[in-house]
Short mmCIF file of C-alpha atoms in Angstrom, two decimals:
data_model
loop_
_atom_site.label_atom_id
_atom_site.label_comp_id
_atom_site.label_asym_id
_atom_site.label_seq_id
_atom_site.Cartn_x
_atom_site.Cartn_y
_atom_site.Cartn_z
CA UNK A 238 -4.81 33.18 31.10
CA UNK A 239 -7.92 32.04 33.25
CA UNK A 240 -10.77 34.09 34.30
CA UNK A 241 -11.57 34.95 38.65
CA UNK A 242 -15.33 35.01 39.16
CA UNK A 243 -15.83 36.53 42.34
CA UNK A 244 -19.18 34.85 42.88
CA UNK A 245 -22.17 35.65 45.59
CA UNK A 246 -23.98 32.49 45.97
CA UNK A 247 -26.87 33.29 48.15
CA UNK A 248 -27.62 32.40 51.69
CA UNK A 249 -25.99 29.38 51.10
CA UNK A 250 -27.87 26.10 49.47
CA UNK A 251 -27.09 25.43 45.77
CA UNK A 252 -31.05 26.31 45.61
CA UNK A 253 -30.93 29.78 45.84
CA UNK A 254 -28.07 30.14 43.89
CA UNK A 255 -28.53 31.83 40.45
CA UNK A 256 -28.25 29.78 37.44
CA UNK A 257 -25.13 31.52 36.46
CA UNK A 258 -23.33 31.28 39.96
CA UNK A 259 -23.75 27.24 39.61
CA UNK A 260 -22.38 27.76 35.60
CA UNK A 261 -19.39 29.63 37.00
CA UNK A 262 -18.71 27.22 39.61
CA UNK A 263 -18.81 24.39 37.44
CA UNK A 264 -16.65 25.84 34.78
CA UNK A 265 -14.02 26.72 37.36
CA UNK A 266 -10.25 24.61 37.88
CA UNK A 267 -10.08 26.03 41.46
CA UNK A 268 -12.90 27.51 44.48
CA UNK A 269 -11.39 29.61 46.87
CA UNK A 270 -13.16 30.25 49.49
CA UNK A 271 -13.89 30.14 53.73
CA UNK A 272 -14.35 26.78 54.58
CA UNK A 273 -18.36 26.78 56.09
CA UNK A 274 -19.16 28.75 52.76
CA UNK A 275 -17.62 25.60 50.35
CA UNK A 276 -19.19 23.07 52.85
CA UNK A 277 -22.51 24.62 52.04
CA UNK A 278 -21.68 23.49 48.13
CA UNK A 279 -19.67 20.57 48.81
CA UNK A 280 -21.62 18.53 46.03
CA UNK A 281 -20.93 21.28 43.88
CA UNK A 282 -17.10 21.37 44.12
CA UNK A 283 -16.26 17.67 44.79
CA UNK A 284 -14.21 17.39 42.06
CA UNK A 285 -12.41 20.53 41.96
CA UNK A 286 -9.53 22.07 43.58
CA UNK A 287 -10.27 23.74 46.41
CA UNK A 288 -8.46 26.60 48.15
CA UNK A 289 -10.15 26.74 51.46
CA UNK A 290 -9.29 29.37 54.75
CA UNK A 291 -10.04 30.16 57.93
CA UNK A 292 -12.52 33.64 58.46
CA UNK A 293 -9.47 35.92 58.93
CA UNK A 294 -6.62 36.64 56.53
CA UNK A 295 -9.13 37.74 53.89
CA UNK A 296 -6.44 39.90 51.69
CA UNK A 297 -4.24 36.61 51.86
CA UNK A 298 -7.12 34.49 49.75
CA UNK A 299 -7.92 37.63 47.33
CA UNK A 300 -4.42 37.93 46.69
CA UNK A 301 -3.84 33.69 45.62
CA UNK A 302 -7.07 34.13 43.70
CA UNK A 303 -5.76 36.75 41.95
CA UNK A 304 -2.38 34.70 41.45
CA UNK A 305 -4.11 31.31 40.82
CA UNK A 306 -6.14 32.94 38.25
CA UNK A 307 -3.46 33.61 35.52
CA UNK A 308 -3.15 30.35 34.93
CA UNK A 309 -6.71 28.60 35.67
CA UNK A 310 -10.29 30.17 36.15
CA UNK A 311 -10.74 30.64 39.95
CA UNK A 312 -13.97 30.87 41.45
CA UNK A 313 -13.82 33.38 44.31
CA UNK A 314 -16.98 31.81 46.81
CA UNK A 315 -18.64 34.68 49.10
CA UNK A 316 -22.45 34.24 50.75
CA UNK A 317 -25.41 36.22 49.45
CA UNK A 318 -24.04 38.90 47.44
CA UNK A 319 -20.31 38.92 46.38
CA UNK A 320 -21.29 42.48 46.40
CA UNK A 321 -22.63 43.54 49.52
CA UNK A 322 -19.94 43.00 52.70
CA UNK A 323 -18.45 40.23 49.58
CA UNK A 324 -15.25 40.33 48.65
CA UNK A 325 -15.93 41.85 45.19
CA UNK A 326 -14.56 45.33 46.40
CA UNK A 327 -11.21 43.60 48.12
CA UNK A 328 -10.27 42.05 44.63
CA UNK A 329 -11.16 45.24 42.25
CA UNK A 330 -9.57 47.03 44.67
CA UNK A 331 -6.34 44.68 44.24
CA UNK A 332 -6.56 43.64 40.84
CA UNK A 333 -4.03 44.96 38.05
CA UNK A 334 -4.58 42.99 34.91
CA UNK A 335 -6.14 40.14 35.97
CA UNK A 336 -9.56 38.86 34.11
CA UNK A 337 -12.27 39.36 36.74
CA UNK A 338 -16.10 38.73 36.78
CA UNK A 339 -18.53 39.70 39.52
CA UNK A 340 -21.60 37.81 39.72
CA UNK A 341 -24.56 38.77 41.97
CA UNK A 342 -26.34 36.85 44.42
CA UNK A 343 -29.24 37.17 46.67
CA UNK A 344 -28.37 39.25 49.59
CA UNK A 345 -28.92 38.20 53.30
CA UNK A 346 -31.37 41.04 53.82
CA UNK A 347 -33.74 39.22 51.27
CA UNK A 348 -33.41 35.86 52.02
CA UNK A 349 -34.21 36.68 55.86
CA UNK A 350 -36.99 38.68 54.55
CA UNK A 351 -38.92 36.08 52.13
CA UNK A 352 -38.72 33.93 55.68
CA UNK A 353 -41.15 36.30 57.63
CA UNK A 354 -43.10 37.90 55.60
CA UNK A 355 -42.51 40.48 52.64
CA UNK A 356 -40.45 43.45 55.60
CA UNK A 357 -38.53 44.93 52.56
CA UNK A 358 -41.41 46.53 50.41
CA UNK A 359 -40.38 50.19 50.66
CA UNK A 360 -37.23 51.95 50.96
CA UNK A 361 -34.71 49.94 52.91
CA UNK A 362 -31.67 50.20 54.45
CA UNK A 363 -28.57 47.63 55.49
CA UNK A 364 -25.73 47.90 58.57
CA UNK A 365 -23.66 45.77 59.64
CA UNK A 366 -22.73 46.41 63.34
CA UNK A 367 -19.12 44.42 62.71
CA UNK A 368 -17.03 47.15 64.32
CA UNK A 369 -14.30 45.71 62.56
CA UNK A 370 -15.19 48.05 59.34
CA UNK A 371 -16.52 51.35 61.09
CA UNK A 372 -16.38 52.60 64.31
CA UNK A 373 -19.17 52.30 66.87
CA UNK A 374 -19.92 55.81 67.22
CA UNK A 375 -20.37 55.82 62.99
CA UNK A 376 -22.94 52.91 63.41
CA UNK A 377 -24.66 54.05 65.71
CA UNK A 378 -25.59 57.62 63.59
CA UNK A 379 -26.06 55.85 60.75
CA UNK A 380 -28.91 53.46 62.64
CA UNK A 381 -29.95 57.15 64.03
CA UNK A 382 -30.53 58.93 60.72
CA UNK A 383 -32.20 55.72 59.48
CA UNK A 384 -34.82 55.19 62.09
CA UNK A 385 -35.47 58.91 61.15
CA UNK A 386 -35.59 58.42 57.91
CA UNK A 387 -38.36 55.84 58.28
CA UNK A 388 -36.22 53.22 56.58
CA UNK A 389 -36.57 49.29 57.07
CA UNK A 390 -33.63 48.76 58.77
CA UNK A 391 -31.74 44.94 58.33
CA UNK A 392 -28.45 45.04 60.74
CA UNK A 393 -25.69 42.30 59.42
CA UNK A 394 -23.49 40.68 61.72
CA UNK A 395 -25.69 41.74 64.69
CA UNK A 396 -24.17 40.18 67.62
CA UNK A 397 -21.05 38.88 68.35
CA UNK A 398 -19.16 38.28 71.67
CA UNK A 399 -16.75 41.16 71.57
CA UNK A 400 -19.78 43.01 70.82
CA UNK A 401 -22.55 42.11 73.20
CA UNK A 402 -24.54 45.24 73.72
CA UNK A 403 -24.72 46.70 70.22
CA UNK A 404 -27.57 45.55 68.88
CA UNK A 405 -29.85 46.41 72.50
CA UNK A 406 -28.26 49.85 72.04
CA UNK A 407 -28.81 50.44 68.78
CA UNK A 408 -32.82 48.92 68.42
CA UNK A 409 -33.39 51.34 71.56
CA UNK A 410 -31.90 53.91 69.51
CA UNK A 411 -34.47 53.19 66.45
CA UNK A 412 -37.36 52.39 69.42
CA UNK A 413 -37.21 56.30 69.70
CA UNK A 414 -38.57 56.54 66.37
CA UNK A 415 -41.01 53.96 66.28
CA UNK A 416 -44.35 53.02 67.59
CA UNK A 417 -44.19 49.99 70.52
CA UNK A 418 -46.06 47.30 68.00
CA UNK A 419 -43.15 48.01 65.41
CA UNK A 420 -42.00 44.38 64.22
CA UNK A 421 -38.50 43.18 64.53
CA UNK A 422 -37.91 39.99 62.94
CA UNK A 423 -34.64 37.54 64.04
CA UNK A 424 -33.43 35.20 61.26
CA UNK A 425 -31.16 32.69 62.08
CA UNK A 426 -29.31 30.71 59.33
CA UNK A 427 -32.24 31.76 56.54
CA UNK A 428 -33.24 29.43 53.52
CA UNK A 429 -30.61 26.75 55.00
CA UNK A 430 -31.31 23.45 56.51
CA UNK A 431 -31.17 24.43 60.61
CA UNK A 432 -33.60 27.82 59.47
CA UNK A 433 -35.05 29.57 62.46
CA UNK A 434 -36.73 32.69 63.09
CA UNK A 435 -38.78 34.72 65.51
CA UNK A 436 -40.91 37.42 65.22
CA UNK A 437 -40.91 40.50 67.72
CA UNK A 438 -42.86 43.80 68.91
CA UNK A 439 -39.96 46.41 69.29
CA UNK A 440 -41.16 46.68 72.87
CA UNK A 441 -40.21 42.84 73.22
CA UNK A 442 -37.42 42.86 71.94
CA UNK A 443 -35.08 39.83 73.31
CA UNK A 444 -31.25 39.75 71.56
CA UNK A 445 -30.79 36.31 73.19
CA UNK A 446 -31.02 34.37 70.83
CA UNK A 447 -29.31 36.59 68.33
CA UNK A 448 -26.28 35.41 66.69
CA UNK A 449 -23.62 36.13 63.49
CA UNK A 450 -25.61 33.63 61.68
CA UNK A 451 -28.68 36.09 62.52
CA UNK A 452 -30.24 39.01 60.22
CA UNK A 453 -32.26 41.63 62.34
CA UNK A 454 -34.86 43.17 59.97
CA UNK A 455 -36.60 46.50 62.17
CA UNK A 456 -40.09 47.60 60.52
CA UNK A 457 -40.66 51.44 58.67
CA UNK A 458 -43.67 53.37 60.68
CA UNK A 459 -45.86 51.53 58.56
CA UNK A 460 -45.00 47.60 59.00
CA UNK A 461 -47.61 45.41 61.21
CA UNK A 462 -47.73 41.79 61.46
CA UNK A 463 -50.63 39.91 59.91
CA UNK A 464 -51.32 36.46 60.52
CA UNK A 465 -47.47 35.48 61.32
CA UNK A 466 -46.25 37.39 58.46
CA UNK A 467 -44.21 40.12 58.95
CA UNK A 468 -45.26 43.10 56.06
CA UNK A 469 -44.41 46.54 55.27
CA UNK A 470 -47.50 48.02 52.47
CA UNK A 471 -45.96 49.77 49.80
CA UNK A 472 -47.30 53.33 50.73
CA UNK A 473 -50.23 55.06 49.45
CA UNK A 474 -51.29 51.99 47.74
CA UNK A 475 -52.54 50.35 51.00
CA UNK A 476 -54.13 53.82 52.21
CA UNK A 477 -55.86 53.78 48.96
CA UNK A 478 -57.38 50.37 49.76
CA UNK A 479 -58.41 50.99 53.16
CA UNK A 480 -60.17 54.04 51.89
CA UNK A 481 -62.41 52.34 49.41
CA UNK A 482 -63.25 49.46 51.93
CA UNK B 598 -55.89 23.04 46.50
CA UNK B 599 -52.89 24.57 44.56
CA UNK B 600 -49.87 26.86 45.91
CA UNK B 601 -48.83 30.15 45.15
CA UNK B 602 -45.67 31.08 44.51
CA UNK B 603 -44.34 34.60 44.54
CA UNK B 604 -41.41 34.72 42.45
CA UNK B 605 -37.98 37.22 42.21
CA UNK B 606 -36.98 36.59 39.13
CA UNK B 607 -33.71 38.68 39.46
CA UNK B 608 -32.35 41.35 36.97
CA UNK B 609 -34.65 39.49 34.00
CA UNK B 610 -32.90 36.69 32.36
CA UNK B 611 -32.66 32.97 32.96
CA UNK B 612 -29.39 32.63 33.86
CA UNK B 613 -29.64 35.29 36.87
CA UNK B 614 -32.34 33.80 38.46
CA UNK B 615 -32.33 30.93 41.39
CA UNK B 616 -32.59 27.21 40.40
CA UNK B 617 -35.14 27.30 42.67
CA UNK B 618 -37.06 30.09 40.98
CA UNK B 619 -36.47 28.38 37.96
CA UNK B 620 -37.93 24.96 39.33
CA UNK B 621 -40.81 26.87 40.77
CA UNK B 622 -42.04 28.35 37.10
CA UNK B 623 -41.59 24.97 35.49
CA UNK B 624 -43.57 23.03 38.01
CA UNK B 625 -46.45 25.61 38.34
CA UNK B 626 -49.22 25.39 35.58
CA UNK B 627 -50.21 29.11 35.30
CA UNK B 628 -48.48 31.78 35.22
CA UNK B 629 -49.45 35.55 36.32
CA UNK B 630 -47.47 38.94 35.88
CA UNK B 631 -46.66 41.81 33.95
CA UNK B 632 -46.35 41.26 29.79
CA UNK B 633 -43.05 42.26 29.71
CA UNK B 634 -41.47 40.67 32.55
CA UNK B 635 -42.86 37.38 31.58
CA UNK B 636 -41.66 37.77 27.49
CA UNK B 637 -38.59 38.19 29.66
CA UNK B 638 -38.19 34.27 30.30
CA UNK B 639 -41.16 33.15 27.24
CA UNK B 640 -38.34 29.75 26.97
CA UNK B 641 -39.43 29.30 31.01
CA UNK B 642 -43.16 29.24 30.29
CA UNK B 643 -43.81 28.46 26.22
CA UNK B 644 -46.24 25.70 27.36
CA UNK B 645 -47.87 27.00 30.49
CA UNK B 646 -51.10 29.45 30.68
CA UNK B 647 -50.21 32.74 31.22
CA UNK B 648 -52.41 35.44 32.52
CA UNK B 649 -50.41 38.49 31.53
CA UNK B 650 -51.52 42.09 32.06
CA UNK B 651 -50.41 45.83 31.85
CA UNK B 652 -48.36 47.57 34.34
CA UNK B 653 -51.39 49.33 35.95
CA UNK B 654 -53.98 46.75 38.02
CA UNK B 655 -51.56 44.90 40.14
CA UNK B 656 -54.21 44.46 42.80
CA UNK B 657 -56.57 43.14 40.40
CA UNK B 658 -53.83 40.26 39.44
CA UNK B 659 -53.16 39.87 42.81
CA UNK B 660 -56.72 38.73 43.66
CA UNK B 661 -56.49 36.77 40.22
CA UNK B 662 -53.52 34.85 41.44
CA UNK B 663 -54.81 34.44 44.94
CA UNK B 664 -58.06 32.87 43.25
CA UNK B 665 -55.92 30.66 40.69
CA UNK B 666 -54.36 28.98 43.33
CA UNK B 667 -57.11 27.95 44.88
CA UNK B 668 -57.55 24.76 42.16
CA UNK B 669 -53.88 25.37 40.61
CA UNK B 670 -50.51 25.44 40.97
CA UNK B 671 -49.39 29.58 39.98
CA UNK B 672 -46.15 31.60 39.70
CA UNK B 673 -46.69 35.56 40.48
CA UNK B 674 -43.64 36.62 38.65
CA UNK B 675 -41.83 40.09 39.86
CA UNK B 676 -38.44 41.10 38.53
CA UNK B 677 -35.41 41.71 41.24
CA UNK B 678 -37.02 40.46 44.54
CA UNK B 679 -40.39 39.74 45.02
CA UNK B 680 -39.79 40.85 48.59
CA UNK B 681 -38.49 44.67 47.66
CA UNK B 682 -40.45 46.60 45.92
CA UNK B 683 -42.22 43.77 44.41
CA UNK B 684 -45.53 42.13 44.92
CA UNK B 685 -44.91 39.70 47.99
CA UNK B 686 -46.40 42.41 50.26
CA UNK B 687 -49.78 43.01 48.65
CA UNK B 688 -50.33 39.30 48.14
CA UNK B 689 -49.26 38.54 51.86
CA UNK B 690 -51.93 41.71 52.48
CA UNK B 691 -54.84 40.51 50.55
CA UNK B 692 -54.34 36.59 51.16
CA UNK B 693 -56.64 34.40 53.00
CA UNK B 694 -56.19 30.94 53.48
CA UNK B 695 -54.24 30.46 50.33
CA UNK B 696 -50.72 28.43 50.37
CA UNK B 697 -48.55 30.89 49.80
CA UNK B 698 -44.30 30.64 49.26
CA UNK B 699 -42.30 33.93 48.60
CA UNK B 700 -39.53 33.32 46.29
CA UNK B 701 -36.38 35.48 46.68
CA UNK B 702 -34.18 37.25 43.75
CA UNK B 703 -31.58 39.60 43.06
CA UNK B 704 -32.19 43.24 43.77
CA UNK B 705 -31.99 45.53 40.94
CA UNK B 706 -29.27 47.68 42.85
CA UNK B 707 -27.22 44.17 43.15
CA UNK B 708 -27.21 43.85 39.05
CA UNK B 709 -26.99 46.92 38.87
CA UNK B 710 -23.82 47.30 41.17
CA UNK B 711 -22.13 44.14 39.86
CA UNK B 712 -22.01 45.80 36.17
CA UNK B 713 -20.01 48.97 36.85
CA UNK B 714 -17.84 47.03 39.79
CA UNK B 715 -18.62 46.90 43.67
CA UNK B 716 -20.07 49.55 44.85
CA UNK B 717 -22.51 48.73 47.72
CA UNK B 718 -19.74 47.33 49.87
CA UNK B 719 -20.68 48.76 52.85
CA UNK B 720 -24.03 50.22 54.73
CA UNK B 721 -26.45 51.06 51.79
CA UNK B 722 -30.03 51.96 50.85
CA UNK B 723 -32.67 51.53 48.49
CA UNK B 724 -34.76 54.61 47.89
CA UNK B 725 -37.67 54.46 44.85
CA UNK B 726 -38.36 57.81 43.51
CA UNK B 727 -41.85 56.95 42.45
CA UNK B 728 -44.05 59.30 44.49
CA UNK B 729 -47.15 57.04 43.57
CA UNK B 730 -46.53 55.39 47.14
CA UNK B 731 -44.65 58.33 48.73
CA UNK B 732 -44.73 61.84 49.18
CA UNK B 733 -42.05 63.20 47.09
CA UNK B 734 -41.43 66.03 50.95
CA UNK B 735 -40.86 61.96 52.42
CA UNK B 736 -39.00 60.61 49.41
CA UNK B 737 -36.45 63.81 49.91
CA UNK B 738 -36.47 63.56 53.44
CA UNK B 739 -34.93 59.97 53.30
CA UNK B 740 -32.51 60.96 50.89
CA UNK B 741 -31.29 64.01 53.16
CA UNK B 742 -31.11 61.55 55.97
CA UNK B 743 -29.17 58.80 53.97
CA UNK B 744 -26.89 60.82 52.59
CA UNK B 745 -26.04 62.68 56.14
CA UNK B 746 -25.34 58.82 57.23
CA UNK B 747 -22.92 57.98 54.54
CA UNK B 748 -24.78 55.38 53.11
CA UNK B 749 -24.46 53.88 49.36
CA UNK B 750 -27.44 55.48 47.85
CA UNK B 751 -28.97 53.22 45.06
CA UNK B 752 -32.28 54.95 43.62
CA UNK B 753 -34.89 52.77 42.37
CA UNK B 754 -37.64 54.65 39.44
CA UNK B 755 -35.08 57.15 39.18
CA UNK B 756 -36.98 59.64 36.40
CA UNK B 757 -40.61 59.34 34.55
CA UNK B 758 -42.28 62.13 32.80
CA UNK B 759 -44.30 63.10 35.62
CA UNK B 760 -41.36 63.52 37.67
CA UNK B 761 -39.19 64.79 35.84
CA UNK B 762 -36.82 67.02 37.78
CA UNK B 763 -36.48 64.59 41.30
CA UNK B 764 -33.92 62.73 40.28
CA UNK B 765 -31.72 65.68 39.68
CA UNK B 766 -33.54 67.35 42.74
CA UNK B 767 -32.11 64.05 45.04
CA UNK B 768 -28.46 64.50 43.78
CA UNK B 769 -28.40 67.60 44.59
CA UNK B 770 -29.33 67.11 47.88
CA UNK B 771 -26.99 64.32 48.16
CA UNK B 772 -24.03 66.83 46.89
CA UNK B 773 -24.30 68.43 50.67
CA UNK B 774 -23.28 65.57 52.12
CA UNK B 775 -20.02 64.20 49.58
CA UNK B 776 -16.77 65.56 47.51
CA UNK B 777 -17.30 66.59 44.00
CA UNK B 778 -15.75 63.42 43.15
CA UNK B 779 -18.11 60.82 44.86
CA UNK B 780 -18.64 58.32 42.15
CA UNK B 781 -22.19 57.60 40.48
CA UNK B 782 -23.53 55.42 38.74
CA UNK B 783 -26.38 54.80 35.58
CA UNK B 784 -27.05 51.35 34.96
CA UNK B 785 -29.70 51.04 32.29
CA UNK B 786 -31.28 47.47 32.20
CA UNK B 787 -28.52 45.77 34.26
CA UNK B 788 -27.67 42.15 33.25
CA UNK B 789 -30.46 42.08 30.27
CA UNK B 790 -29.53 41.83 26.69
CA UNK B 791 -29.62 45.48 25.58
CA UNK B 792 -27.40 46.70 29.30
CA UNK B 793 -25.31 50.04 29.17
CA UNK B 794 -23.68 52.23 31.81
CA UNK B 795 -22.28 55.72 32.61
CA UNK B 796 -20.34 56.69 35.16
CA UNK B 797 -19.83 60.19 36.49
CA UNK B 798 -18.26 62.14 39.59
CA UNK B 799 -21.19 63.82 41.07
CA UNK B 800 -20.34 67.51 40.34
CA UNK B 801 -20.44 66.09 36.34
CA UNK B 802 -24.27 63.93 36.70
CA UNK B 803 -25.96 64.62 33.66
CA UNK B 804 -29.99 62.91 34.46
CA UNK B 805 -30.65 62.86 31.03
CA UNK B 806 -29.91 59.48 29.88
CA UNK B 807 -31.98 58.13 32.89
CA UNK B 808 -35.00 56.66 32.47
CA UNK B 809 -37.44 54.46 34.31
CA UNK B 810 -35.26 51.19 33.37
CA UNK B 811 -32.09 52.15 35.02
CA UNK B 812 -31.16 52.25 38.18
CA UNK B 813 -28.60 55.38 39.79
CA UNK B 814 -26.39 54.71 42.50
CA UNK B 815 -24.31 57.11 44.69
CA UNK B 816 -21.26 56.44 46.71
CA UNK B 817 -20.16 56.90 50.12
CA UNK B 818 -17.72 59.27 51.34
CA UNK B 819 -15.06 56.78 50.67
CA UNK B 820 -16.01 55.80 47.19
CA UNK B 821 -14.19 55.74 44.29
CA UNK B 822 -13.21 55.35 40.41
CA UNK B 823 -10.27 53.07 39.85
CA UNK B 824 -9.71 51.65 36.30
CA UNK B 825 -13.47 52.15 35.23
CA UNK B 826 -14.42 50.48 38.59
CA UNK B 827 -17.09 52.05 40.86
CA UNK B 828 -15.49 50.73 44.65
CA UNK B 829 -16.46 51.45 47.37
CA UNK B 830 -14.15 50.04 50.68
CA UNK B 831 -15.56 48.14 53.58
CA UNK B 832 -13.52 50.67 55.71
CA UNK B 833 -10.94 50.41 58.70
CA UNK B 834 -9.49 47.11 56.52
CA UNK B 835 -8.68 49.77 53.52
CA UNK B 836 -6.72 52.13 55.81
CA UNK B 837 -4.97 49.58 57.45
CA UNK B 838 -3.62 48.40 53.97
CA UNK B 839 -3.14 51.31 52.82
CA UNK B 840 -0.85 52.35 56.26
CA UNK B 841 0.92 49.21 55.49
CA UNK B 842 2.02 50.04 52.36
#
């Protein structure tokens, strides 16, 4: 009986992969994965078997891995964290006695985020605006009762064509909440070769050139941008600091 | 003139941290964090100078490893992310012109969820419960707001001896907003050598075996305990099956 590792990988370069993710991978008979994802680690898997799909029919790939792996360890490929919108929940949620191990990655939020600037220092919050998962009405409250809340705010899956007015909607709906100078920060295909970003004031805000391969990251109250960099202080620390200047 | 690397180590062993973290440490010839973090990977850095230090004075080795850099290559070493609750921000805040790179990692909730299963599938928030950068009227605030949104709660400095009744305080509040049988989770030093877990329904949390090394998350309204799994669905997908069966 073989073992499925339902691995995260990172935003997708075997750089920012953890040491254990590459292990995993290179102990495996079999990756299973969506096609762009193994592309990103094709030196990686040359030599294996590889299982490869289109983006839809997700339950169809859990279920062979599941299969495949009685016989042969199977390693299950998502981007950033097999954990977060990963398909570690899909295969617990299918599993009966199969072997399975889930092994972390770094998650979109914080790749995009070690791009700008340090956005993620205080309590922090991440949506995905795929309507596929939750209704619109549902996303939108949520994106309500986190501007509120003060959170950082990443949004996943941001734009897509079915979808074209979701993200204008929703940073108007945190722009209620926040101060005009508020950074927003637009990362498009983070920590990989074709990288790009652009940095924002909420009042600016331009969702041209946002795309699926995009993270949105929306500043706390607190955030400014210093020099290029995109930072949120860690609270009273920085208050602390300004007072003894 | 040297660089500056500020380094996510991840949950706080080798093998969970990114080559490129990895590569980072072993080309840098100082390195700079707290005592315990860095006994955490002494194999990484046997033959490099370390300037280690105490929990308290982060700004002070800040301004140390700002100053290093200036003639040498240094690693700032934080566990989880550097970017999220670690020390990216105060470096990016006090820096000058000093090369600076910020290094990514694994989030503690992301160990932390990958040990007891998958719960952070879906929209999800960090919240620290150290009120030495926020009030603790804020700190419950945000949790009142992310629990009215449904969100996957994962609470970072859950309980110290100063603070000894918030944590308990927080799940309360969070009990409003979810069925007695929401899942949560204690994940004491996730994906380190001495890791252990608990899982409860909410009505049952017990605080006591939480201390500052663990990490507590909190499912959504949809969560739940399969097999000694803490799940939590991605959503519509899960009904859909589930009307298919």
């Amino acid at each position: 009986m073989g073992v499925l590792k339902v691995i995260g990988i990172g935003p997708g370069s075997i750089d920012n992969m953890s040491i254990r993710a590459k292990k995993a991978i290179e102990g495996s008979d079999i990756i299973v994965g969506y096609t762009k994802y193994i592309d990103m680690i094709k030196e990686l898997v040359k030599d294996k078997e590889v299982y490869s799909t289109g983006m839809m029919g997700e339950e169809a790939r859990c279920r062979e891995a599941l299969n495949l792996s009685k016989d042969k360890n199977v390693a299950l490929i998502s981007t950033g964290d097999s954990g977060i919108y990963g398909m570690a929940g899909l295969i617990l949620e299918m599993k009966n006695d199969e072997d399975v191990e889930i092994i972390p990655g770094i998650t979109a939020s914080s790749s995009a985020g070690s791009v700008v600037g340090a956005p993620l220092m205080h309590d922090n919050c991440n949506i995905s605006l795929s309507d596929l998962m939750t209704s619109y009405e549902d996303i939108k409250k949520r994106v309500r009762l986190a501007a509120e809340g003060d959170f950082i705010i990443s949004l996943y899956n941001p734009r897509s064509k079915g979808r074209d007015k979701y993200l204008k909607e929703c940073i108007d709906i945190i722009r209620e909440f926040r101060k005009d100078n508020t950074p927003v920060a637009v990362v498009r295909n983070a920590l990989r070769d074709d990288e790009s970003y652009k940095l924002f004031e909420i009042k600016d805000f331009d969702d041209s050139i946002v795309d699926m391969m995009s993270i949105v990251i929306v500043g706390n109250s607190k955030s400014f941008l210093k020099d290029g960099y995109f930072i949120t202080p860690r609270g009273y620390a920085c208050k602390k600091r300004d007072a003894m200047k």
